[in-house]
XYZ file of C-alpha atoms in Angstrom:
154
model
C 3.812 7.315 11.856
C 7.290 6.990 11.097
C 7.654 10.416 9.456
C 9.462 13.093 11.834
C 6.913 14.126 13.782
C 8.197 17.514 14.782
C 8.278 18.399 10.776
C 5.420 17.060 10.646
C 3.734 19.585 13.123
C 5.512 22.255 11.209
C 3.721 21.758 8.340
C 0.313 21.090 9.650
C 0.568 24.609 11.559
C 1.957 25.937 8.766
C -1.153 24.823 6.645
C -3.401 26.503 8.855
C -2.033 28.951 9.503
C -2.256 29.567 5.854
C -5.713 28.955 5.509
C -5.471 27.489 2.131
C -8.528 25.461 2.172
C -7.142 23.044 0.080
C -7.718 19.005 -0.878
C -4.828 16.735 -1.042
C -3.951 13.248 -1.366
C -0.755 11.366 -0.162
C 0.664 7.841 -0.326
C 1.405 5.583 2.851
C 1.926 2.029 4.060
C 0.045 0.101 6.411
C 2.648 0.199 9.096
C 2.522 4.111 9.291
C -1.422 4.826 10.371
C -1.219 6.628 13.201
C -4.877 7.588 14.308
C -3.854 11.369 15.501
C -1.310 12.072 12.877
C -4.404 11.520 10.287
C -6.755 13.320 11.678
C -4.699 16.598 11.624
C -3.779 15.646 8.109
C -7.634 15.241 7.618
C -8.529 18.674 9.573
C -5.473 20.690 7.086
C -7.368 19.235 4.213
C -6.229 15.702 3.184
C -9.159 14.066 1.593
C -7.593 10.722 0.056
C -4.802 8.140 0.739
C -3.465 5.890 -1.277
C -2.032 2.649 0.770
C 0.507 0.661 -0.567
C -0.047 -2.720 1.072
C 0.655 -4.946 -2.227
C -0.945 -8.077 -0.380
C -2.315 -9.696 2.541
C 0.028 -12.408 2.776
C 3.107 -12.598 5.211
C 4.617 -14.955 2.592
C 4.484 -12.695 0.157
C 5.427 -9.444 2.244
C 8.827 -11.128 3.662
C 9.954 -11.920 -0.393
C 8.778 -8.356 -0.997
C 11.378 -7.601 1.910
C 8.352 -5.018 3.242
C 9.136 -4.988 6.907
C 6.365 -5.656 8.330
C 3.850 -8.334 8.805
C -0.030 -7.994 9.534
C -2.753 -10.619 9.826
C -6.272 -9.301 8.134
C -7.454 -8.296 11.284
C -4.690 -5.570 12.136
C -5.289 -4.041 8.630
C -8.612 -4.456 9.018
C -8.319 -2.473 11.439
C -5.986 0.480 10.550
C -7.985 1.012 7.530
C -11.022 1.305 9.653
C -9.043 4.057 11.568
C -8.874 6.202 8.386
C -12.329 5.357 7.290
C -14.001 6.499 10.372
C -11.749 9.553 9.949
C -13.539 10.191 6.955
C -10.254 9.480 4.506
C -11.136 8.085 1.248
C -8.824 4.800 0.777
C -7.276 3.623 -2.238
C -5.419 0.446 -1.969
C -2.504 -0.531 -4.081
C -1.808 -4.387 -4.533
C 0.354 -6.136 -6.199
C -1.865 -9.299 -7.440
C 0.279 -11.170 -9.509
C 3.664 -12.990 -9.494
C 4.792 -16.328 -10.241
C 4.517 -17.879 -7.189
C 0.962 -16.429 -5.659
C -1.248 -19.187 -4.713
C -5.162 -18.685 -5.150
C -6.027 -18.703 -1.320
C -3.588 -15.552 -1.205
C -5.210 -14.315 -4.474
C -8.519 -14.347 -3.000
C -7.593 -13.216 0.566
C -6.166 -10.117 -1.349
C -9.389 -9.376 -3.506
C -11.696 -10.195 0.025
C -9.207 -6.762 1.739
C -10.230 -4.648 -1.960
C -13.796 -5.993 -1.504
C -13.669 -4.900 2.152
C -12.012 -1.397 1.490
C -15.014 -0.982 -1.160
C -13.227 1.117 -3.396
C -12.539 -0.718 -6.071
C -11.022 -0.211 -9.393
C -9.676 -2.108 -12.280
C -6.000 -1.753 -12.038
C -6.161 -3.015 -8.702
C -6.892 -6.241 -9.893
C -4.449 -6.524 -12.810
C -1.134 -5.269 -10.933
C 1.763 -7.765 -11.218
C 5.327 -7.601 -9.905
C 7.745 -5.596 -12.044
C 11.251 -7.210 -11.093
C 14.301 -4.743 -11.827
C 17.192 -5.613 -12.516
C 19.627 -5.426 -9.658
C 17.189 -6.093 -7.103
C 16.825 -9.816 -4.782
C 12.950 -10.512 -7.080
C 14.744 -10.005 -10.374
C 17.700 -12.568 -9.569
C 15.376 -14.978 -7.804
C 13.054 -15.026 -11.312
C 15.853 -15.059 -13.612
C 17.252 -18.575 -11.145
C 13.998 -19.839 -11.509
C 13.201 -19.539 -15.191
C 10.287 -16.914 -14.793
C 12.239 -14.096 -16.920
C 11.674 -15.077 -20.415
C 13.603 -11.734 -21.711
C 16.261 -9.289 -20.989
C 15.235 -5.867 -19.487
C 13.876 -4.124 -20.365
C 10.358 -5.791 -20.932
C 10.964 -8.622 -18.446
C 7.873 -10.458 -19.183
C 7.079 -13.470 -17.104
């Protein structure tokens, strides 16, 4: 996990020491399951995680400037990691943007069909390009903006 790990262990002896039997939930990416680090999480009490992966396609992950790159397999298989922890997974994609193709929009719903879990706004997420950022400029170039922030519909 890229957290600090020695905070990390501060806080997971600090929660039991505590004894708090409490539930959480926490958001994480892909690129940051680390099989031990979740199961302490999962023995202090965490319950749910919310993943940010946005989609399955590299294409799409390098104009998203993510950092990271995984086949299906490899996520596949870090999801399995917190499923057979016992983690409850909730996936967030982004589904839409201009240039999507349908092979990437059905590899995308085939991952949410494969977590199980799904719900509606998982399948009606699109891009929100900000101003400022590399997305916004590239949609405004190619024509997708069709007004000023801050509604930015395309």
């Amino acid at each position: 996990m890229k957290a600090n790990n020695e905070k990390l262990n501060i806080i997971l002896k600090k929660l039991d020491s505590l004894n708090l039997k409490i539930h959480f939930m926490f958001d994480a990416r892909i690129d940051t399951i680390d099989e031990r680090v979740f199961k302490e999480l999962y023995t202090a009490g965490l319950k749910r995680v919310y993943i940010g992966l946005e989609t399955v396609s590299t294409r799409q992950l390098q104009y998203y400037k993510k950092g990271y790159s995984y086949n299906i397999e490899e996520i596949k298989k870090r999801i399995r990691i917190l499923e057979n922890i016992g983690l409850q997974i909730i996936l967030g994609m982004i589904m839409f943007h201009p240039g999507a193709t349908f092979d990437e929009y059905k590899k995308n719903i085939d991952i949410i069909d494969f977590v199980g879990n799904k719900q509606l706004f998982q399948l009606s997420n699109r891009i929100t390009p900000y101003p400022g950022t590399p997305i916004y400029d590239n949609y405004v170039e190619k024509g997708f903006i069709k007004e000023p922030w801050p509604s930015a519909k395309w």
